[in-house]
Short mmCIF file of C-alpha atoms and ligand atoms in Angstrom, two decimals:
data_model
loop_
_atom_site.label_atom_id
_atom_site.label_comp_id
_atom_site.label_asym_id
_atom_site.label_seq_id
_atom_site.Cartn_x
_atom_site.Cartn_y
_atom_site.Cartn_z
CA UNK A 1090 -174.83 44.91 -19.25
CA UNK A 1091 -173.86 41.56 -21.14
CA UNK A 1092 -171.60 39.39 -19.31
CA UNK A 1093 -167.84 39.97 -20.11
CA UNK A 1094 -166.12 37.45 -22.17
CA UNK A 1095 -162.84 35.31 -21.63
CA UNK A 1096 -160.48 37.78 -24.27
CA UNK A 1097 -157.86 36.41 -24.93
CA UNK A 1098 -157.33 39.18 -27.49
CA UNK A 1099 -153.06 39.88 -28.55
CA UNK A 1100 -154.32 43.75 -28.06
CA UNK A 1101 -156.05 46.00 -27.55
CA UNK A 1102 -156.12 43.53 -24.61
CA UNK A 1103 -158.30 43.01 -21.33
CA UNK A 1104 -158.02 45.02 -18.35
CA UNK A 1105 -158.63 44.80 -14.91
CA UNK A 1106 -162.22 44.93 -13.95
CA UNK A 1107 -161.41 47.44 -11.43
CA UNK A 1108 -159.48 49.82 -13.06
CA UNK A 1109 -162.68 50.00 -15.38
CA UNK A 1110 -164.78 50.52 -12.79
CA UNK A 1111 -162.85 53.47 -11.20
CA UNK A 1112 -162.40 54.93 -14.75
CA UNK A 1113 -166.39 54.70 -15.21
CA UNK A 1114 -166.92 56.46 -12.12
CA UNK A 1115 -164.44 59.50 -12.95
CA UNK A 1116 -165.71 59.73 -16.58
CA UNK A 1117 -167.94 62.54 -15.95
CA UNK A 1118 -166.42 64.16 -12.75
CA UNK A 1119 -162.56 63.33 -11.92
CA UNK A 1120 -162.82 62.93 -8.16
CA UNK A 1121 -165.33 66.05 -6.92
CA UNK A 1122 -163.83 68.59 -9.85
CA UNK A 1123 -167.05 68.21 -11.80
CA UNK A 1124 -165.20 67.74 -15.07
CA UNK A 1125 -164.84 64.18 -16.67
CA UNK A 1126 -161.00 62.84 -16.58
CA UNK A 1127 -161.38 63.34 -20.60
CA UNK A 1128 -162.26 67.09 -20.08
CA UNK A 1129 -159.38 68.13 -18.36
CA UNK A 1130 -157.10 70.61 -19.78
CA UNK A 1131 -153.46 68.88 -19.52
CA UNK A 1132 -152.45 71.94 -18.35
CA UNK A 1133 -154.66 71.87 -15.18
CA UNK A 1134 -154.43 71.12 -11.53
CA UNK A 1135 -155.92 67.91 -11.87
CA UNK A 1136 -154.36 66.37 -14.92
CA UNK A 1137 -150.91 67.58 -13.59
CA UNK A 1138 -151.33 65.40 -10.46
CA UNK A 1139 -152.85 62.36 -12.42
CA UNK A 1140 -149.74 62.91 -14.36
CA UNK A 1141 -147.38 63.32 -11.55
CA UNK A 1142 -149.02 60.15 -9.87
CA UNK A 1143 -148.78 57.85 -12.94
CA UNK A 1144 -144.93 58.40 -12.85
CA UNK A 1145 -144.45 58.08 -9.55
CA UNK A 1146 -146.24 54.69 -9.38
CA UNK A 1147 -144.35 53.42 -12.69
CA UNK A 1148 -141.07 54.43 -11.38
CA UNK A 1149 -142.43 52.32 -7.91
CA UNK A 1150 -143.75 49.60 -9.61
CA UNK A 1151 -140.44 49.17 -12.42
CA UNK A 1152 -137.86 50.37 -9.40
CA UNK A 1153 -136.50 52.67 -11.81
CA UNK A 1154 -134.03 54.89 -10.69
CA UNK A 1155 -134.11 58.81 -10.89
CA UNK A 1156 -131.56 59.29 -13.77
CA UNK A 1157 -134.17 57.69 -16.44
CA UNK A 1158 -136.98 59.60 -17.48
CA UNK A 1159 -140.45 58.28 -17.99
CA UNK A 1160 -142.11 59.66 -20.63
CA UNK A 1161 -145.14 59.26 -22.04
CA UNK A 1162 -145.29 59.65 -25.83
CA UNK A 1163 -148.28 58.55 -28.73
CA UNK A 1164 -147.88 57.14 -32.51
CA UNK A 1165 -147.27 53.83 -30.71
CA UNK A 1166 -144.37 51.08 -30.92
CA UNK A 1167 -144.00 51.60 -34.20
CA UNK A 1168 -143.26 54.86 -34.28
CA UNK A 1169 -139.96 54.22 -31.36
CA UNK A 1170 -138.71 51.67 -34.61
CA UNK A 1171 -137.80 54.98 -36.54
CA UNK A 1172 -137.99 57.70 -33.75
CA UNK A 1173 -135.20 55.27 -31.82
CA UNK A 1174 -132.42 55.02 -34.70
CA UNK A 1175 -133.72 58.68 -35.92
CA UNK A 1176 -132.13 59.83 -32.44
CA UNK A 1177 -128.95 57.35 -32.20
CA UNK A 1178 -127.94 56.49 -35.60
CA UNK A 1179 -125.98 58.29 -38.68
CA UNK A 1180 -125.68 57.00 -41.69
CA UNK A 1181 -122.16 54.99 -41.52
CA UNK A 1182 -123.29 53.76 -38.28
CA UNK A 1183 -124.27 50.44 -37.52
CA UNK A 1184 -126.50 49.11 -34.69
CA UNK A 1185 -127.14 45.24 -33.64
CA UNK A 1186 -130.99 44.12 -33.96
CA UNK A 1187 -131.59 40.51 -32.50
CA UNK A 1188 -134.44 39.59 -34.93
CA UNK A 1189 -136.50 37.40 -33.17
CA UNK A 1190 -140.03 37.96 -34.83
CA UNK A 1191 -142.30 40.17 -37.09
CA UNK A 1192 -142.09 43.54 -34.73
CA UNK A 1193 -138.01 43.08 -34.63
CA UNK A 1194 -137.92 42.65 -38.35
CA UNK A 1195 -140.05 45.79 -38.48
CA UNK A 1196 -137.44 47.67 -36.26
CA UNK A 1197 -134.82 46.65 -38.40
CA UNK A 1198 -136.39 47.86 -41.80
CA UNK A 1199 -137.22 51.59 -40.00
CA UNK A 1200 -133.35 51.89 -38.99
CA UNK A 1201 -132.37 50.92 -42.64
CA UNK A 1202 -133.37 54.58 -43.60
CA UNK A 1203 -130.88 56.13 -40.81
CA UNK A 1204 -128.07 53.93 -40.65
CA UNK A 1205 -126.64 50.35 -40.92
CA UNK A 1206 -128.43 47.42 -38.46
CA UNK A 1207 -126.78 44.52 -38.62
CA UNK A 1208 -128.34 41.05 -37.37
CA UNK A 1209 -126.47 39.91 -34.95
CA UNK A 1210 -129.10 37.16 -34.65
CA UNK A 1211 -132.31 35.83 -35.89
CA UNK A 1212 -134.37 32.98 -35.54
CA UNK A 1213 -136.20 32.83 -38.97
CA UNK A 1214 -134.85 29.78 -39.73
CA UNK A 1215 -137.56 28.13 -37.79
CA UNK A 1216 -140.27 30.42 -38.43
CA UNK A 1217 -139.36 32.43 -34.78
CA UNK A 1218 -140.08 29.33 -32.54
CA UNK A 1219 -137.49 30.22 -30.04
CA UNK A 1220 -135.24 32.74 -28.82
CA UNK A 1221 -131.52 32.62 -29.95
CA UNK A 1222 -129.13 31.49 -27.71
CA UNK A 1223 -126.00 33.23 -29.36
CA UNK A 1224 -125.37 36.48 -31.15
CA UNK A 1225 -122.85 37.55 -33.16
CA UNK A 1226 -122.14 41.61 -32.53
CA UNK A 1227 -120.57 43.82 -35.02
CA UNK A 1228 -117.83 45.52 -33.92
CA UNK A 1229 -119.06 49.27 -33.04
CA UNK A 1230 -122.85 49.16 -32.55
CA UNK A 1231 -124.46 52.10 -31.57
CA UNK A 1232 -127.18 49.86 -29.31
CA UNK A 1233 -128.22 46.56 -29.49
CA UNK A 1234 -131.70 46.40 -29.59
CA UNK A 1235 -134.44 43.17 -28.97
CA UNK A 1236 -137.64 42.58 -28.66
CA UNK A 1237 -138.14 41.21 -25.18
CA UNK A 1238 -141.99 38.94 -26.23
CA UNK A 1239 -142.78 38.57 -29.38
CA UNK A 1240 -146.52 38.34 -29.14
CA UNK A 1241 -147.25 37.03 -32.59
CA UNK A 1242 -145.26 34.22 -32.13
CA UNK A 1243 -145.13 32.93 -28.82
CA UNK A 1244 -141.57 33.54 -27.43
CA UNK A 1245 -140.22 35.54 -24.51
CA UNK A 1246 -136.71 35.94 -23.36
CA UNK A 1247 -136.31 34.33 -20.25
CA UNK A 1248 -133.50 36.87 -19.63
CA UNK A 1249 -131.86 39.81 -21.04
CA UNK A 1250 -129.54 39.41 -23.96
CA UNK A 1251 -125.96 40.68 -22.98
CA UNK A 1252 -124.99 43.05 -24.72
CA UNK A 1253 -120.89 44.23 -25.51
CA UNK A 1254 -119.79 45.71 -22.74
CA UNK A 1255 -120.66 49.78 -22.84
CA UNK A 1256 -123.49 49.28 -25.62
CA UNK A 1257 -126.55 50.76 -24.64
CA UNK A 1258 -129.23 47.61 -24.96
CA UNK A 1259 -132.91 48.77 -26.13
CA UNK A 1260 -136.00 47.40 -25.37
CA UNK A 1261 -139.56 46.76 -27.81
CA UNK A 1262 -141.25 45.28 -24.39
CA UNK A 1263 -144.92 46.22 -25.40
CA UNK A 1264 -146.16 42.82 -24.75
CA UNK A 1265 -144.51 42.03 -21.60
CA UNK A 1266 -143.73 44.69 -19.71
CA UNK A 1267 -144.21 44.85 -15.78
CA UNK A 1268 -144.98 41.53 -16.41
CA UNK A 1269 -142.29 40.04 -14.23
CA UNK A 1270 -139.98 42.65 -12.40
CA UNK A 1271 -137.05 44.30 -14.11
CA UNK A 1272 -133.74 45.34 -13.73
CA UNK A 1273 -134.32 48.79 -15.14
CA UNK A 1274 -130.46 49.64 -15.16
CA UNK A 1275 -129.92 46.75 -17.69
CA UNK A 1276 -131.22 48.58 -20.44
CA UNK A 1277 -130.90 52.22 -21.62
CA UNK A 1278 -133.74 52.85 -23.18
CA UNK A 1279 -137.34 50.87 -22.96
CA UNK A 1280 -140.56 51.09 -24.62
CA UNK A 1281 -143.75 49.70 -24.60
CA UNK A 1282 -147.34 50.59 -26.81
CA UNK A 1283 -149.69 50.86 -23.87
CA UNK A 1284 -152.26 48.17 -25.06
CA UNK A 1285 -151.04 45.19 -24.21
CA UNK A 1286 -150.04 45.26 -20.53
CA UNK A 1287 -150.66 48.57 -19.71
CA UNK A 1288 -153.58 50.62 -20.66
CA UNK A 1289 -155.41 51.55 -23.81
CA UNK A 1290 -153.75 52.26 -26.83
CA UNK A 1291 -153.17 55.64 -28.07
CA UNK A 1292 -149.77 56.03 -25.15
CA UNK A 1293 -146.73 54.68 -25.39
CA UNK A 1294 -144.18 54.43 -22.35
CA UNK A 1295 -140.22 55.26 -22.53
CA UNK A 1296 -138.29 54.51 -20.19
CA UNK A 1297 -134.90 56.02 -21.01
CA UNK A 1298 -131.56 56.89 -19.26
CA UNK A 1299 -130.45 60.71 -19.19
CA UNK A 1300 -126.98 59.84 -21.09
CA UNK A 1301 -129.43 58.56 -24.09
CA UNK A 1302 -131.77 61.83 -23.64
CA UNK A 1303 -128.53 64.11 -24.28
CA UNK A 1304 -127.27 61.62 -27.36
CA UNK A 1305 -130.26 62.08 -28.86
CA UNK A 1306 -129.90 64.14 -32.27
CA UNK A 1307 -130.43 68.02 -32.66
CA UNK A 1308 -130.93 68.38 -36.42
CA UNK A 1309 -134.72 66.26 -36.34
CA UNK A 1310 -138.25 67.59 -35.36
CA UNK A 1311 -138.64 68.82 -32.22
CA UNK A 1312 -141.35 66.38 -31.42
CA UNK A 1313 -139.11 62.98 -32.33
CA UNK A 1314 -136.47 64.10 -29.75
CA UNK A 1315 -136.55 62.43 -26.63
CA UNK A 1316 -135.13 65.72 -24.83
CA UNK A 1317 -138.05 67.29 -26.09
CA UNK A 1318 -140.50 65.69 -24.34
CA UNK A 1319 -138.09 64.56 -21.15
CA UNK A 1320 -137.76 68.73 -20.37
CA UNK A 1321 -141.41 69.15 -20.68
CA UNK A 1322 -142.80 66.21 -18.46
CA UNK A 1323 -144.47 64.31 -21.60
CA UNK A 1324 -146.49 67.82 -21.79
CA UNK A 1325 -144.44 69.73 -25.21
CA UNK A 1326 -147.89 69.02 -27.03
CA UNK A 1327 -150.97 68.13 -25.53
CA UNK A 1328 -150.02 64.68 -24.17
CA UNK A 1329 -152.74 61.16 -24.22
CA UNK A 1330 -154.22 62.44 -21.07
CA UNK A 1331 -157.10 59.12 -20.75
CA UNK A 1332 -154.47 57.25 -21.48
CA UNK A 1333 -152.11 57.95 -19.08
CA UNK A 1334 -154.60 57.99 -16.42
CA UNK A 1335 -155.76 54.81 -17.13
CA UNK A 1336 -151.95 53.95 -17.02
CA UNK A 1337 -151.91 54.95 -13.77
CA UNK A 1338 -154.62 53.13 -12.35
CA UNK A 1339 -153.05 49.88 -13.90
CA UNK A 1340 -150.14 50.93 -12.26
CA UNK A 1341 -151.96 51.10 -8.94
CA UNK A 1342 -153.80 47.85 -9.71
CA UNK A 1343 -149.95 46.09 -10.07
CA UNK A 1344 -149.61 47.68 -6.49
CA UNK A 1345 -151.92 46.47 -4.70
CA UNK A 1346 -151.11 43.08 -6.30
CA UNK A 1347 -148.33 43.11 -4.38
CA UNK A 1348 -145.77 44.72 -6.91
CA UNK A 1349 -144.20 42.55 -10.24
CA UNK A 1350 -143.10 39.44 -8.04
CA UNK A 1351 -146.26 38.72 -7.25
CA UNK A 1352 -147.31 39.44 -11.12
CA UNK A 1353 -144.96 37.13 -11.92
CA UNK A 1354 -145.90 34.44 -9.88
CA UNK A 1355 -149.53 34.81 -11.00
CA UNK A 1356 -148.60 34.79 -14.55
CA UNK A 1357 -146.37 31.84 -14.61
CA UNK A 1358 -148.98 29.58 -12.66
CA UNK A 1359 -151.47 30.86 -15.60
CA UNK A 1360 -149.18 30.10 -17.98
CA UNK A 1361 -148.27 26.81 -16.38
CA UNK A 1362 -151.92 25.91 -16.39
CA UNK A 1363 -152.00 26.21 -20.54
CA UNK A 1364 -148.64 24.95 -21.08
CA UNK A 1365 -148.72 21.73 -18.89
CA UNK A 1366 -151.48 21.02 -20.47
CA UNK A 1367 -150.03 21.01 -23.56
CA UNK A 1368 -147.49 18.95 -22.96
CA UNK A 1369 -149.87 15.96 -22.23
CA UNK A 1370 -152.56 16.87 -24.61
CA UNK A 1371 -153.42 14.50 -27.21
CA UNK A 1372 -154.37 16.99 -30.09
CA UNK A 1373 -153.05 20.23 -29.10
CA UNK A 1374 -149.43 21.16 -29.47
CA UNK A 1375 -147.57 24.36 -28.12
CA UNK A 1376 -145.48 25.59 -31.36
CA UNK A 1377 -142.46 27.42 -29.22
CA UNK A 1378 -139.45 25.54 -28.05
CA UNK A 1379 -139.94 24.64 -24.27
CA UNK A 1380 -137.18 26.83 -22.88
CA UNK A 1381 -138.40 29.68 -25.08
CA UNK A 1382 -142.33 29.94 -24.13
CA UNK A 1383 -144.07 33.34 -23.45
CA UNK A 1384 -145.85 33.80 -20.21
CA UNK A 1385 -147.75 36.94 -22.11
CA UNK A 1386 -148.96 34.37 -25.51
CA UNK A 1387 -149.66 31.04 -25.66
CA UNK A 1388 -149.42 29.75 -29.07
CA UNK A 1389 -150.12 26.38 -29.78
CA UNK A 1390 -151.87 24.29 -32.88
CA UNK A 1391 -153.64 21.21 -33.88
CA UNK A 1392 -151.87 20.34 -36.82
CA UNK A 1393 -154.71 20.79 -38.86
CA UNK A 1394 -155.56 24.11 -40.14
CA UNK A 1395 -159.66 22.80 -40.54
CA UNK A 1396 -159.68 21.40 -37.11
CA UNK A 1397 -157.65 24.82 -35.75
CA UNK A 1398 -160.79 26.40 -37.46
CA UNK A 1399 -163.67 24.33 -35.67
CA UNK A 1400 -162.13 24.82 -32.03
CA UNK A 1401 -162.04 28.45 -32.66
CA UNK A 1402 -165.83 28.69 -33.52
CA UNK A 1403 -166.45 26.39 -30.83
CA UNK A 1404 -164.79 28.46 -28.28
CA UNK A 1405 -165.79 31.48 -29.59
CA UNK A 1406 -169.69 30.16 -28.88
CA UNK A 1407 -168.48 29.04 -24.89
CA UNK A 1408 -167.46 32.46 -24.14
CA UNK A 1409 -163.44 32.30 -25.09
CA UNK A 1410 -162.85 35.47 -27.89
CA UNK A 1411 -159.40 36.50 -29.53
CA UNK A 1412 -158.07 32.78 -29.91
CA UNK A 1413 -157.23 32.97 -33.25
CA UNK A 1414 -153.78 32.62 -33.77
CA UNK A 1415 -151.90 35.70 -36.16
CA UNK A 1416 -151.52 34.31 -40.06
CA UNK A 1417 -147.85 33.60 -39.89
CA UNK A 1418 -148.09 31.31 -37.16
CA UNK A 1419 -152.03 29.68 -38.12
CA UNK A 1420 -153.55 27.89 -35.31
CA UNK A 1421 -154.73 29.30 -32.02
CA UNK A 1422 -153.14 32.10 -29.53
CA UNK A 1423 -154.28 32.81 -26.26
CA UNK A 1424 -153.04 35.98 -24.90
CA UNK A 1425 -153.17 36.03 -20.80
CA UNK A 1426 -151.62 39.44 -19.99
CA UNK A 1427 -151.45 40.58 -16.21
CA UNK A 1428 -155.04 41.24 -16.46
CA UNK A 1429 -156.08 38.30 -17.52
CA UNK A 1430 -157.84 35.96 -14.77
CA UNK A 1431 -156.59 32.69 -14.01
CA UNK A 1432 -160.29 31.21 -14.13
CA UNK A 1433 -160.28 32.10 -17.90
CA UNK A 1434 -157.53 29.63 -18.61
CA UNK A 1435 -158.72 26.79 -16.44
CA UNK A 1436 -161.78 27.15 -18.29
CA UNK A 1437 -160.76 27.01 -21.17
CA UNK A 1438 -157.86 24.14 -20.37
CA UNK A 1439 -161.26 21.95 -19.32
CA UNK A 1440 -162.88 23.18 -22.71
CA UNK A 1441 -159.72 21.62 -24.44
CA UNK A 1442 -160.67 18.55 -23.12
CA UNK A 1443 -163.86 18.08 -24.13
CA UNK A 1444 -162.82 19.02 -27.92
CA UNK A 1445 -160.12 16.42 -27.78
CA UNK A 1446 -162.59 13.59 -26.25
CA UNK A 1447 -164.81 14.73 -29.03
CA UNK A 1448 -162.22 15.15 -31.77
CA UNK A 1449 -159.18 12.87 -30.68
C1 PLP B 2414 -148.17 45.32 -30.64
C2 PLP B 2414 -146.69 45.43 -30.75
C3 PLP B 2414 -146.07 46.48 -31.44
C4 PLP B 2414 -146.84 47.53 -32.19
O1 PLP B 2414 -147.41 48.42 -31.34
P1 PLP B 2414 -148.21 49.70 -31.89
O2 PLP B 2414 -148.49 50.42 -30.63
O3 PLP B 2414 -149.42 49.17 -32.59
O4 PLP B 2414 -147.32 50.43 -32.82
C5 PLP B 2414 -144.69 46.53 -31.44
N1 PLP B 2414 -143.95 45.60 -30.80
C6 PLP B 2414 -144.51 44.57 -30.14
C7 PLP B 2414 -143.65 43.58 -29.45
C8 PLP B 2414 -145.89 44.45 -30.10
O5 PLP B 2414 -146.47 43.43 -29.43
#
């Protein structure tokens, strides 16, 4: 096999080694069943329990308490921007979006065809380099929803926006969930596309309170209502059964890390590594306001779209893949979810250095 790269790829992302490893060995017999994890019917003994076990250790890992279902849906994040105000929203009804990057904007523009959203905040003004510190709520909204990382551009909130009192707050946390722990009982509904922090694409978790299952609307397809899938255990249709169990060993791997405080800890000191080097560096410039800096994506630029261009290649020869930063920002991104190993950003903090002594 050739040796595995630093990726540093926004997602599809890396995973932990091991939970590759364990899903090699159970490709072509789950366990002693003689049937490849892929092969199972989702019906089965065997998928049932992966199943069961993959909740169990989310609801273990996120603390999440037994009146929220966890649920464990496909067509990705994008599909909870419309399948979200599709459920909660009438036309005549309004619900707060704080627009904080290109996936909120995105949210906003799906629950323009169900209802009203109304901005209570944005931070376009500088091109989404940092996280609003006021918003202003309309006067009824349905749910306020946020995005809690916005992985294209670099910014994470550093806490949960508070909502007005009694309005259920909603969650796009596919680039940061589990990474840090969570106060589940915060929010009322959370969801996350798998591929970031959590598994392959293809799943998506929700995370939602019973109160929001029951709101949910009765006159859409049976497949876009949350109630659907919460009274059939994520199993109506036939559910992404590889990616759930993948899920699951991720979920597992978080364990035996210790749980999400100790995630968190590992992530800020890789973070910390990147940004502090940042802060001194002579070339290279973080483009997110200090207090508003992503633990999940490191964005940062030259100045200098050519010489952006050159480091790129350059690390891109030494082993370091995925740095190119997304269009709307330019420059470079380095992605370091949970899975990512702290090695990969010392090495590449030290790879930094020579550029600059070679390009300063
Ligand atoms: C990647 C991403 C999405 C889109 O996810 P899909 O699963 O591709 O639909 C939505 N929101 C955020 C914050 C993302 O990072």
């Amino acid at each position: 096999m050739s040796q595995r790269l630093f990726n540093f790829s926004a997602g599809p992302a890396v995973l932990p080694v091991e939970v590759l490893e364990e899903a090699r060995d159970n490709m072509l017999s789950l366990g002693d069943t003689g049937i490849g994890i892929m092969e199972h019917s989702h019906r089965g003994k065997a998928f049932v329990g992966v199943l069961a076990q993959t909740e169990a250790d989310c609801r273990k890992v996120g603390n999440i308490p037994d009146n929220y279902r966890v649920l464990f849906l496909q067509g990705g994040a994008s599909s909870q921007f419309f399948t979200i105000p599709m459920n909660f929203l009438s036309s005549g009804d309004t619900a707060d979006y704080l627009v904080t990057g290109a996936w909120s904007k995105k949210a906003v523009s799906q629950a323009k065809r169900f209802g009203t959203p109304h901005e209570a905040a944005s931070s376009s003004d500088r091109n989404f380099s940092y996280i609003p510190k006021t918003a202003s709520y309309s006067d009824n909204p349905k749910y306020v929803h946020f995005t809690s990382n916005n992985t294209i551009f670099g910014t994470q909130w550093a806490a949960e926006p508070e909502p007005p009192s009694g309005v259920p707050l909603i969650c796009d946390a596919s680039s940061d969930i589990f990474c840090r722990p969570i106060d589940v009982q915060k929010y009322r509904l959370i969801y996350a596309g798998a591929q970031k922090n959590l598994g392959p694409s293809g799943v998506t978790l929700v995370i939602i309170h019973d109160d929001l299952v029951k709101a949910g609307a009765l006159d859409i397809p049976e497949m876009l209502q949350y109630r659907t899938h919460a009274e059939n255990d994520s199993c109506y249709n036939t559910p992404p059964t590889f990616g759930i169990y993948i899920m699951g060993l991720v979920f597992q791997w978080i364990l035996k890390q210790g749980g999400l405080e100790k995630v968190e800890q590992a992530n800020r000191e890789k973070a910390a590594v990147l940004y502090d080097h940042l802060r001194e560096s002579p070339l290279f410039e973080a483009t997110a306001d200090e207090d508003s800096r992503s633990l999940m994506n490191v964005t940062f630029v030259t100045g200098n779209p050519d010489l952006d261009a050159k480091f790129i290649a350059a690390a891109k020869d030494q082993g370091f893949d995925g740095l190119k930063g997304h269009r709307s920002v330019g420059g470079m991104r380095a992605s370091i979810y949970n899975a990512f190993p702290k090695q990969g950003v010392e090495e590449l903090v030290k790879f930094m250095k020579d550029f600059e002594s070679q390009n300063g």
